[in-house]
Amino acid sequence: MKPIIGMCLVFILGCCKSEGHWVSATLEGYDLRECACCGGCLVKPNDAPDKVFQWYQKGETFGITGLDTFPMKVMINYDVIQQSCIASDGEIEINELVKIK
């Protein structure tokens, strides 16, 4: 009986969504270079200070528009996307974003 309860507990805990990891970052502005893998918004997360990532605003923009003043300080929860065409240190998907005033 104990192995069954243990397996059920592992299954239930494995299905729970984990708390996101918030990181301060700077949105540098839109990537206006003209190349096949350019575009999106350039992001410098503080947990990777020597890297600049591209963020393509797919759907949710989190209130970021071309009318905003860059660079902009933000807090983000993001994931690095593997195997994408980019012209920077990588592409990220921002799951949550809060502007810092």
GROMACS .gro file of C-alpha atoms in nm:
model
  101
    1MET     CA    1   0.000   0.000   0.000
    2LYS     CA    2   0.284   0.244   0.085
    3PRO     CA    3   0.442   0.216  -0.264
    4ILE     CA    4   0.108   0.305  -0.424
    5ILE     CA    5   0.063   0.609  -0.199
    6GLY     CA    6   0.423   0.716  -0.272
    7MET     CA    7   0.371   0.683  -0.647
    8CYS     CA    8   0.048   0.884  -0.628
    9LEU     CA    9   0.219   1.156  -0.426
   10VAL     CA   10   0.505   1.183  -0.677
   11PHE     CA   11   0.252   1.203  -0.962
   12ILE     CA   12   0.045   1.474  -0.793
   13LEU     CA   13   0.348   1.687  -0.701
   14GLY     CA   14   0.492   1.646  -1.048
   15CYS     CA   15   0.175   1.788  -1.203
   16CYS     CA   16   0.175   2.107  -0.997
   17LYS     CA   17   0.285   2.424  -1.172
   18SER     CA   18   0.598   2.560  -1.008
   19GLU     CA   19   0.638   2.918  -0.891
   20GLY     CA   20   0.805   3.136  -1.154
   21HIS     CA   21   1.153   3.280  -1.111
   22TRP     CA   22   1.148   3.661  -1.129
   23VAL     CA   23   1.457   3.842  -1.260
   24SER     CA   24   1.522   4.212  -1.306
   25ALA     CA   25   1.606   4.302  -1.665
   26THR     CA   26   1.643   4.589  -1.908
   27LEU     CA   27   1.445   4.613  -2.231
   28GLU     CA   28   1.696   4.782  -2.462
   29GLY     CA   29   1.443   4.854  -2.738
   30TYR     CA   30   1.335   4.701  -3.065
   31ASP     CA   31   1.594   4.527  -3.284
   32LEU     CA   32   1.583   4.730  -3.606
   33ARG     CA   33   1.868   4.549  -3.782
   34GLU     CA   34   1.781   4.411  -4.124
   35CYS     CA   35   1.871   4.043  -4.132
   36ALA     CA   36   1.680   3.715  -4.153
   37CYS     CA   37   1.711   3.641  -3.780
   38CYS     CA   38   1.682   3.997  -3.645
   39GLY     CA   39   1.380   4.162  -3.490
   40GLY     CA   40   1.188   4.153  -3.167
   41CYS     CA   41   1.279   4.338  -2.850
   42LEU     CA   42   1.633   4.319  -2.711
   43VAL     CA   43   1.641   4.211  -2.344
   44LYS     CA   44   1.933   4.208  -2.097
   45PRO     CA   45   1.839   3.997  -1.793
   46ASN     CA   46   2.043   4.068  -1.478
   47ASP     CA   47   2.100   3.696  -1.419
   48ALA     CA   48   2.298   3.687  -1.748
   49PRO     CA   49   2.462   4.034  -1.755
   50ASP     CA   50   2.690   3.966  -2.053
   51LYS     CA   51   2.407   3.844  -2.277
   52VAL     CA   52   2.143   4.012  -2.491
   53PHE     CA   53   1.840   3.806  -2.587
   54GLN     CA   54   1.566   3.863  -2.842
   55TRP     CA   55   1.201   3.852  -2.735
   56TYR     CA   56   0.934   3.825  -3.002
   57GLN     CA   57   0.605   3.953  -2.861
   58LYS     CA   58   0.384   3.661  -2.959
   59GLY     CA   59   0.033   3.751  -2.849
   60GLU     CA   60   0.067   3.911  -2.506
   61THR     CA   61   0.265   4.237  -2.515
   62PHE     CA   62   0.248   4.310  -2.140
   63GLY     CA   63   0.180   4.676  -2.224
   64ILE     CA   64   0.507   4.723  -2.417
   65THR     CA   65   0.464   4.928  -2.737
   66GLY     CA   66   0.676   5.123  -2.981
   67LEU     CA   67   0.571   5.440  -2.797
   68ASP     CA   68   0.756   5.338  -2.479
   69THR     CA   69   1.088   5.499  -2.388
   70PHE     CA   70   1.384   5.260  -2.394
   71PRO     CA   71   1.588   5.138  -2.215
   72MET     CA   72   1.320   5.026  -1.969
   73LYS     CA   73   1.372   4.850  -1.635
   74VAL     CA   74   1.140   4.552  -1.582
   75MET     CA   75   1.095   4.236  -1.376
   76ILE     CA   76   1.044   3.925  -1.590
   77ASN     CA   77   0.980   3.554  -1.562
   78TYR     CA   78   1.128   3.397  -1.875
   79ASP     CA   79   1.242   3.078  -2.045
   80VAL     CA   80   1.523   3.044  -2.300
   81ILE     CA   81   1.400   2.897  -2.629
   82GLN     CA   82   1.631   2.644  -2.790
   83GLN     CA   83   1.688   2.599  -3.164
   84SER     CA   84   1.563   2.931  -3.295
   85CYS     CA   85   1.691   3.164  -3.565
   86ILE     CA   86   1.835   3.462  -3.377
   87ALA     CA   87   2.105   3.725  -3.420
   88SER     CA   88   2.188   3.763  -3.050
   89ASP     CA   89   2.276   3.535  -2.756
   90GLY     CA   90   1.942   3.354  -2.782
   91GLU     CA   91   1.567   3.391  -2.787
   92ILE     CA   92   1.355   3.408  -2.474
   93GLU     CA   93   0.985   3.371  -2.409
   94ILE     CA   94   0.864   3.609  -2.139
   95ASN     CA   95   0.590   3.448  -1.931
   96GLU     CA   96   0.531   3.746  -1.701
   97LEU     CA   97   0.650   4.106  -1.709
   98VAL     CA   98   0.613   4.402  -1.472
   99LYS     CA   99   0.742   4.751  -1.555
  100ILE     CA  100   0.954   4.913  -1.283
  101LYS     CA  101   0.889   5.283  -1.241
   0.00000   0.00000   0.00000
